[in-house]
Short mmCIF file of C-alpha atoms in Angstrom, two decimals:
data_model
loop_
_atom_site.label_atom_id
_atom_site.label_comp_id
_atom_site.label_asym_id
_atom_site.label_seq_id
_atom_site.Cartn_x
_atom_site.Cartn_y
_atom_site.Cartn_z
CA MET A 1 -58.18 -232.56 -183.55
CA ARG A 2 -58.62 -228.87 -182.83
CA THR A 3 -57.69 -227.38 -179.49
CA ASP A 4 -57.76 -223.81 -178.26
CA ALA A 5 -55.24 -224.50 -175.50
CA ARG A 6 -52.15 -222.31 -175.53
CA ARG A 7 -48.73 -222.76 -173.96
CA HIS A 8 -48.29 -220.26 -171.15
CA HIS A 9 -44.70 -221.01 -170.13
CA ASP A 10 -41.25 -221.38 -171.60
CA PRO A 11 -40.47 -225.13 -171.60
CA GLN A 12 -36.73 -224.39 -171.64
CA VAL A 13 -36.82 -222.78 -168.19
CA ARG A 14 -35.81 -225.03 -165.32
CA GLY A 15 -35.06 -224.25 -161.71
CA PHE A 16 -33.88 -226.01 -158.57
CA ALA A 17 -36.86 -225.45 -156.28
CA SER A 18 -38.46 -228.88 -156.38
CA ASP A 19 -38.67 -232.07 -158.41
CA ASN A 20 -42.42 -231.36 -158.34
CA TYR A 21 -41.75 -228.51 -160.75
CA ALA A 22 -40.77 -230.95 -163.50
CA GLY A 23 -43.31 -232.06 -166.06
CA ALA A 24 -44.33 -235.63 -166.76
CA HIS A 25 -41.92 -237.99 -168.50
CA PRO A 26 -42.84 -238.57 -172.16
CA GLU A 27 -43.14 -242.32 -171.55
CA VAL A 28 -45.66 -241.64 -168.78
CA LEU A 29 -47.68 -239.34 -171.04
CA ALA A 30 -47.64 -242.02 -173.73
CA ALA A 31 -48.94 -244.55 -171.21
CA ILE A 32 -51.82 -242.26 -170.26
CA ALA A 33 -52.76 -241.95 -173.92
CA LEU A 34 -52.56 -245.74 -174.26
CA ALA A 35 -55.02 -246.19 -171.39
CA ASN A 36 -57.44 -243.66 -172.88
CA GLY A 37 -60.34 -244.55 -175.12
CA GLY A 38 -63.24 -246.90 -174.57
CA HIS A 39 -64.73 -247.73 -171.21
CA GLN A 40 -63.05 -249.33 -168.23
CA VAL A 41 -64.65 -250.17 -164.90
CA ALA A 42 -64.29 -247.33 -162.41
CA TYR A 43 -62.87 -247.15 -158.88
CA GLY A 44 -59.98 -249.57 -159.36
CA GLU A 45 -61.74 -252.51 -161.01
CA ASP A 46 -60.05 -251.70 -164.33
CA ASP A 47 -57.46 -253.80 -166.16
CA TYR A 48 -54.64 -251.32 -165.54
CA THR A 49 -55.03 -251.35 -161.76
CA GLY A 50 -55.21 -255.12 -161.88
CA HIS A 51 -51.97 -255.32 -163.82
CA LEU A 52 -50.34 -252.84 -161.44
CA GLN A 53 -50.72 -255.40 -158.67
CA ARG A 54 -48.56 -257.84 -160.63
CA VAL A 55 -45.98 -255.12 -161.19
CA MET A 56 -45.89 -254.46 -157.44
CA HIS A 57 -45.41 -258.18 -156.78
CA SER A 58 -42.29 -258.09 -158.94
CA HIS A 59 -40.83 -255.37 -156.72
CA PHE A 60 -42.17 -256.26 -153.27
CA GLY A 61 -43.26 -259.90 -153.35
CA PRO A 62 -46.56 -261.77 -153.78
CA THR A 63 -48.27 -260.42 -150.65
CA ALA A 64 -47.85 -256.76 -151.58
CA GLU A 65 -51.04 -254.91 -152.45
CA ALA A 66 -51.13 -251.42 -153.97
CA PHE A 67 -53.86 -248.86 -153.37
CA PRO A 68 -53.38 -245.98 -155.85
CA VAL A 69 -54.15 -242.50 -154.50
CA PHE A 70 -53.96 -238.94 -155.79
CA ASN A 71 -50.98 -237.53 -153.88
CA GLY A 72 -48.31 -238.07 -151.28
CA THR A 73 -50.11 -236.45 -148.36
CA GLY A 74 -53.12 -238.61 -149.11
CA ALA A 75 -50.94 -241.70 -149.23
CA ASN A 76 -49.39 -240.91 -145.85
CA VAL A 77 -52.68 -240.08 -144.14
CA VAL A 78 -54.39 -243.23 -145.45
CA ALA A 79 -51.41 -245.43 -144.55
CA LEU A 80 -51.04 -244.06 -141.03
CA GLN A 81 -54.77 -244.36 -140.33
CA ALA A 82 -54.66 -248.00 -141.43
CA LEU A 83 -51.90 -248.70 -138.90
CA THR A 84 -53.36 -246.97 -135.85
CA ASP A 85 -56.29 -246.98 -133.47
CA ARG A 86 -58.23 -243.82 -132.67
CA TRP A 87 -56.01 -243.32 -129.64
CA GLY A 88 -52.80 -244.04 -131.50
CA ALA A 89 -49.77 -241.87 -132.13
CA VAL A 90 -46.97 -241.85 -134.69
CA ILE A 91 -43.30 -241.35 -133.85
CA CYS A 92 -41.42 -239.44 -136.56
CA ALA A 93 -38.45 -237.17 -137.08
CA GLU A 94 -39.09 -233.50 -136.34
CA SER A 95 -38.17 -232.77 -139.97
CA ALA A 96 -40.58 -235.37 -141.37
CA HIS A 97 -42.85 -234.30 -144.20
CA ILE A 98 -45.89 -235.51 -142.25
CA ASN A 99 -44.95 -233.06 -139.50
CA VAL A 100 -43.65 -230.06 -141.46
CA ASP A 101 -45.22 -229.95 -144.91
CA GLU A 102 -48.63 -231.57 -144.85
CA GLY A 103 -50.63 -228.72 -143.37
CA GLY A 104 -51.57 -230.69 -140.27
CA ALA A 105 -53.37 -233.32 -142.39
CA PRO A 106 -52.29 -236.31 -140.28
CA GLU A 107 -53.67 -234.57 -137.19
CA ARG A 108 -56.73 -232.85 -138.65
CA MET A 109 -57.82 -235.40 -141.24
CA GLY A 110 -56.32 -238.57 -139.78
CA GLY A 111 -56.95 -237.78 -136.13
CA LEU A 112 -53.39 -238.77 -135.27
CA LYS A 113 -50.95 -237.45 -132.71
CA LEU A 114 -47.42 -236.99 -134.04
CA LEU A 115 -44.65 -237.57 -131.50
CA THR A 116 -41.61 -235.85 -133.00
CA VAL A 117 -37.91 -236.33 -132.33
CA PRO A 118 -35.13 -233.87 -133.32
CA THR A 119 -32.48 -235.49 -135.51
CA PRO A 120 -29.20 -234.14 -136.86
CA ASP A 121 -29.64 -235.64 -140.32
CA GLY A 122 -33.34 -236.44 -140.71
CA LYS A 123 -32.82 -240.09 -139.73
CA LEU A 124 -34.35 -241.89 -136.78
CA THR A 125 -32.48 -244.54 -134.79
CA PRO A 126 -33.71 -246.99 -132.15
CA GLU A 127 -32.25 -244.71 -129.48
CA LEU A 128 -34.04 -241.65 -130.86
CA ILE A 129 -37.30 -243.58 -131.16
CA ASP A 130 -37.11 -244.45 -127.46
CA ARG A 131 -37.35 -240.76 -126.59
CA GLN A 132 -41.04 -241.05 -127.49
CA ALA A 133 -41.67 -244.81 -127.23
CA TYR A 134 -43.20 -245.03 -123.77
CA GLY A 135 -46.46 -244.65 -121.88
CA TRP A 136 -48.53 -247.33 -123.61
CA ASP A 137 -50.65 -247.83 -120.49
CA ASP A 138 -50.94 -244.15 -119.63
CA GLU A 139 -54.43 -242.97 -120.56
CA HIS A 140 -53.21 -239.38 -120.41
CA ARG A 141 -50.82 -239.89 -123.33
CA ALA A 142 -51.48 -240.80 -126.94
CA MET A 143 -50.30 -244.40 -127.45
CA PRO A 144 -47.22 -244.84 -129.67
CA GLN A 145 -48.28 -247.36 -132.30
CA VAL A 146 -46.30 -246.50 -135.44
CA VAL A 147 -42.80 -245.37 -136.36
CA SER A 148 -42.75 -243.40 -139.61
CA ILE A 149 -39.49 -242.87 -141.48
CA THR A 150 -38.77 -241.18 -144.81
CA GLN A 151 -36.49 -242.71 -147.46
CA ASN A 152 -34.70 -240.74 -148.64
CA THR A 153 -35.15 -238.23 -145.85
CA GLU A 154 -36.29 -234.64 -146.09
CA LEU A 155 -32.64 -233.61 -145.66
CA GLY A 156 -31.53 -235.71 -148.62
CA THR A 157 -29.88 -238.41 -146.53
CA VAL A 158 -30.42 -242.13 -147.16
CA TYR A 159 -30.99 -244.94 -144.67
CA THR A 160 -29.02 -248.12 -145.27
CA PRO A 161 -31.00 -251.39 -145.27
CA ASP A 162 -29.36 -252.33 -141.97
CA GLU A 163 -30.44 -249.05 -140.38
CA ILE A 164 -34.05 -249.64 -141.40
CA ARG A 165 -33.89 -253.27 -140.23
CA ALA A 166 -32.73 -252.06 -136.82
CA ILE A 167 -35.63 -249.60 -136.66
CA CYS A 168 -38.16 -252.25 -137.71
CA ASP A 169 -36.85 -254.82 -135.24
CA HIS A 170 -36.88 -252.25 -132.46
CA ALA A 171 -40.39 -251.03 -133.26
CA HIS A 172 -41.84 -254.52 -133.62
CA GLU A 173 -40.30 -255.64 -130.33
CA ARG A 174 -42.26 -252.83 -128.69
CA GLY A 175 -45.50 -253.69 -130.44
CA MET A 176 -45.29 -250.85 -132.96
CA LYS A 177 -45.54 -250.95 -136.75
CA VAL A 178 -43.37 -249.21 -139.33
CA HIS A 179 -44.46 -246.91 -142.13
CA LEU A 180 -42.05 -245.67 -144.79
CA ASP A 181 -42.75 -242.43 -146.64
CA GLY A 182 -41.25 -243.20 -150.03
CA ALA A 183 -42.03 -240.01 -151.91
CA ARG A 184 -38.48 -240.27 -153.30
CA ILE A 185 -37.94 -243.98 -152.80
CA ALA A 186 -36.57 -244.32 -156.34
CA ASN A 187 -33.77 -241.86 -155.57
CA ALA A 188 -32.87 -243.83 -152.45
CA ALA A 189 -32.78 -247.13 -154.35
CA ALA A 190 -30.63 -245.54 -157.05
CA SER A 191 -28.27 -244.13 -154.43
CA LEU A 192 -27.92 -247.47 -152.66
CA ASP A 193 -27.91 -249.39 -155.95
CA VAL A 194 -30.29 -252.01 -154.55
CA PRO A 195 -33.88 -253.09 -155.31
CA MET A 196 -36.57 -251.27 -153.34
CA ARG A 197 -37.48 -254.47 -151.51
CA THR A 198 -34.02 -254.52 -149.93
CA PHE A 199 -34.91 -251.69 -147.56
CA THR A 200 -38.69 -252.18 -147.30
CA ASN A 201 -40.45 -255.53 -146.92
CA THR A 202 -37.20 -257.53 -146.68
CA VAL A 203 -36.19 -255.66 -143.52
CA GLY A 204 -39.64 -255.44 -141.93
CA VAL A 205 -41.44 -252.30 -143.18
CA ASP A 206 -45.20 -252.85 -142.86
CA VAL A 207 -46.64 -250.19 -145.16
CA LEU A 208 -45.07 -247.99 -147.83
CA SER A 209 -46.19 -244.71 -149.35
CA LEU A 210 -44.76 -245.08 -152.85
CA GLY A 211 -44.11 -241.88 -154.77
CA GLY A 212 -44.53 -241.28 -158.48
CA THR A 213 -45.01 -237.55 -158.97
CA LYS A 214 -41.47 -236.53 -158.03
CA ASN A 215 -40.03 -239.14 -160.41
CA GLY A 216 -41.83 -238.41 -163.66
CA ALA A 217 -45.53 -239.07 -163.10
CA LEU A 218 -48.18 -236.49 -163.91
CA PHE A 219 -49.93 -237.21 -160.63
CA GLY A 220 -50.51 -240.21 -158.42
CA GLU A 221 -48.88 -242.25 -155.68
CA ALA A 222 -49.79 -245.54 -154.01
CA VAL A 223 -50.12 -246.98 -150.54
CA VAL A 224 -48.39 -250.37 -150.76
CA VAL A 225 -49.35 -252.78 -148.01
CA LEU A 226 -46.32 -255.02 -147.44
CA ASN A 227 -47.61 -256.76 -144.32
CA PRO A 228 -51.34 -257.54 -144.70
CA ASP A 229 -51.63 -258.38 -140.99
CA ALA A 230 -50.61 -254.83 -140.03
CA VAL A 231 -53.56 -252.94 -141.56
CA ARG A 232 -57.31 -252.80 -141.45
CA ALA A 233 -60.00 -251.59 -143.85
CA MET A 234 -57.67 -250.00 -146.41
CA LYS A 235 -60.38 -249.73 -149.07
CA HIS A 236 -62.72 -247.94 -146.70
CA LEU A 237 -60.03 -245.61 -145.38
CA ARG A 238 -58.97 -244.63 -148.90
CA LYS A 239 -62.55 -243.70 -149.76
CA LEU A 240 -63.36 -241.74 -146.61
CA SER A 241 -60.02 -239.93 -146.98
CA MET A 242 -61.13 -238.68 -150.42
CA GLN A 243 -58.31 -240.57 -152.18
CA LEU A 244 -60.37 -243.02 -154.27
CA ALA A 245 -60.03 -242.08 -157.95
CA SER A 246 -63.01 -242.89 -160.12
CA LYS A 247 -60.86 -243.16 -163.26
CA MET A 248 -58.12 -244.99 -161.43
CA ARG A 249 -56.67 -246.48 -164.61
CA PHE A 250 -54.97 -243.12 -165.28
CA VAL A 251 -53.13 -243.29 -161.95
CA SER A 252 -52.28 -246.98 -162.25
CA VAL A 253 -50.96 -246.81 -165.79
CA GLN A 254 -48.50 -244.08 -164.79
CA LEU A 255 -47.10 -246.20 -161.98
CA GLU A 256 -46.95 -249.14 -164.37
CA ALA A 257 -45.03 -247.05 -166.90
CA LEU A 258 -42.50 -246.11 -164.23
CA LEU A 259 -42.17 -249.49 -162.51
CA ALA A 260 -42.81 -252.22 -165.06
CA LYS A 261 -39.34 -251.81 -166.52
CA ASP A 262 -36.57 -249.43 -165.45
CA LEU A 263 -37.93 -245.94 -166.10
CA TRP A 264 -38.22 -245.28 -162.37
CA LEU A 265 -34.56 -246.13 -161.91
CA ARG A 266 -33.31 -244.25 -164.97
CA ASN A 267 -35.10 -241.12 -163.85
CA ALA A 268 -33.80 -241.36 -160.30
CA ARG A 269 -30.23 -242.09 -161.31
CA HIS A 270 -30.21 -239.07 -163.57
CA ALA A 271 -31.62 -236.75 -160.91
CA ASN A 272 -29.08 -238.03 -158.39
CA ALA A 273 -26.23 -237.57 -160.86
CA MET A 274 -27.27 -233.96 -161.48
CA ALA A 275 -27.27 -233.31 -157.72
CA GLN A 276 -23.74 -234.73 -157.50
CA ARG A 277 -22.66 -232.48 -160.37
CA LEU A 278 -24.19 -229.51 -158.59
CA ALA A 279 -22.56 -230.41 -155.27
CA GLU A 280 -19.12 -230.81 -156.86
CA GLY A 281 -19.42 -227.37 -158.41
CA VAL A 282 -20.65 -225.79 -155.19
CA ARG A 283 -17.73 -227.20 -153.18
CA ALA A 284 -15.36 -225.22 -155.38
CA ILE A 285 -17.03 -221.89 -154.52
CA ASP A 286 -15.64 -220.10 -151.47
CA GLY A 287 -18.23 -218.98 -148.96
CA VAL A 288 -20.82 -221.67 -149.74
CA GLU A 289 -21.17 -224.55 -147.28
CA ILE A 290 -22.89 -227.85 -148.07
CA LEU A 291 -24.81 -228.86 -144.95
CA HIS A 292 -25.64 -232.55 -145.40
CA PRO A 293 -24.23 -235.50 -147.34
CA VAL A 294 -25.52 -235.38 -150.93
CA GLN A 295 -26.90 -238.90 -151.25
CA ALA A 296 -29.93 -238.44 -153.50
CA ASN A 297 -31.24 -235.53 -155.59
CA ALA A 298 -31.05 -232.70 -153.03
CA VAL A 299 -28.28 -230.28 -152.10
CA PHE A 300 -28.63 -228.30 -148.87
CA ALA A 301 -26.33 -225.30 -148.57
CA ARG A 302 -25.64 -222.22 -146.47
CA LEU A 303 -24.63 -218.94 -148.09
CA PRO A 304 -25.17 -215.21 -147.52
CA HIS A 305 -28.86 -214.33 -147.45
CA ALA A 306 -28.45 -211.45 -149.89
CA VAL A 307 -26.75 -213.73 -152.40
CA SER A 308 -29.65 -216.19 -152.25
CA GLU A 309 -32.17 -213.41 -152.77
CA ARG A 310 -30.35 -212.19 -155.87
CA LEU A 311 -29.90 -215.72 -157.17
CA GLN A 312 -33.61 -216.43 -156.74
CA LYS A 313 -34.33 -213.75 -159.32
CA ARG A 314 -32.43 -215.86 -161.84
CA PHE A 315 -33.36 -219.41 -160.72
CA ARG A 316 -36.23 -220.66 -158.59
CA PHE A 317 -35.33 -222.36 -155.29
CA TYR A 318 -36.46 -222.23 -151.69
CA PHE A 319 -34.98 -221.21 -148.38
CA TRP A 320 -34.91 -224.14 -145.96
CA ASP A 321 -34.08 -222.02 -142.90
CA GLU A 322 -34.17 -218.38 -143.91
CA THR A 323 -32.84 -217.14 -140.58
CA ALA A 324 -29.69 -219.25 -140.90
CA GLY A 325 -29.37 -218.65 -144.64
CA ASP A 326 -29.94 -222.34 -145.46
CA VAL A 327 -31.32 -223.22 -148.88
CA ARG A 328 -32.37 -226.37 -150.70
CA TRP A 329 -31.57 -227.09 -154.34
CA MET A 330 -33.41 -229.99 -155.97
CA CYS A 331 -32.66 -231.81 -159.21
CA ALA A 332 -35.22 -233.72 -161.26
CA PHE A 333 -35.36 -236.36 -163.97
CA ASP A 334 -35.27 -233.63 -166.62
CA THR A 335 -32.49 -231.48 -165.11
CA ARG A 336 -29.77 -231.04 -167.72
CA GLU A 337 -26.03 -230.65 -167.27
CA ASP A 338 -26.36 -227.23 -168.92
CA ASP A 339 -28.93 -226.26 -166.27
CA VAL A 340 -26.54 -227.17 -163.48
CA ASP A 341 -23.61 -225.41 -165.10
CA ALA A 342 -25.64 -222.25 -165.73
CA PHE A 343 -26.77 -222.24 -162.10
CA LEU A 344 -23.21 -222.68 -160.85
CA GLN A 345 -22.03 -219.80 -163.04
CA ALA A 346 -24.80 -217.59 -161.69
CA LEU A 347 -23.92 -218.59 -158.11
CA LYS A 348 -20.26 -217.67 -158.71
CA GLU A 349 -21.25 -214.32 -160.15
CA GLU A 350 -23.55 -213.48 -157.23
CA MET A 351 -20.97 -214.56 -154.65
CA ALA A 352 -18.41 -212.31 -156.31
CA ARG A 353 -20.62 -209.20 -156.11
#
């Protein structure tokens, strides 16, 4: 088959800016090709989306229902809308992706009020939740109806199952529901060395945004309803939120490729291991401070601003807090040991200048 497409990048170049920079895993690409050809019913009535439900049952139990969507922001907006009334609000960490990195989508597209809480490590606690969990009968205040947590967090830290159980129990006692943003849920499960159900439906999470893109998918995530009694009109909300894929089989088959066996876990374990290798090397370099526990595939560090600027010319990565000199280095499923070692050598050279 002839194609006029040309490669416009060097496939040997890797950076530490984001796990979104990585390509798709070869097994995922093979699954997409497998699902291609012939006709399948559109809008989720296809065989692949049907089989995905059985895969989700194996991870989250027989009542779990997956609603594939295009991306993580879409998953979060759809999930949070399904859990709230028009007058509802969502309690989240100040550092939460829904607050910092979704362009105001929960507010503008979902019509939600976010009630944020500063945290030292990206993790909420029952005590921190109570800073915003009040005023249910006050018509002048948006009503707290949902607690949203991220696992692992935006600062690379991981909740234990007991910590999430405490949050769920606390929220449910106050009539609120719990949403978990699992854009990197695989990395958290790999870090804890437990099944995903251990810190989701088993401990009381109502709805999960399950990530695929950061763990080897080409595109696609899913809203996974763990507690059917907690949501309303998911199918309608997905459509009006512009997250209903016509050729949904190509989203579903990617999630199946990741989750049906252990690809999701292999990818996450490797990314986490590369972050540990990076962190160990960084700790040996004078003048570089690691800011948070390295529990998944992220390393947050503080170093001289000028060093970071020079290093960015050699490897891609982002400032997290440019004023303080804080940076974030991410590892992915395709990060190699040689990539980490080359980055550490470059960091040593720039620190020595």
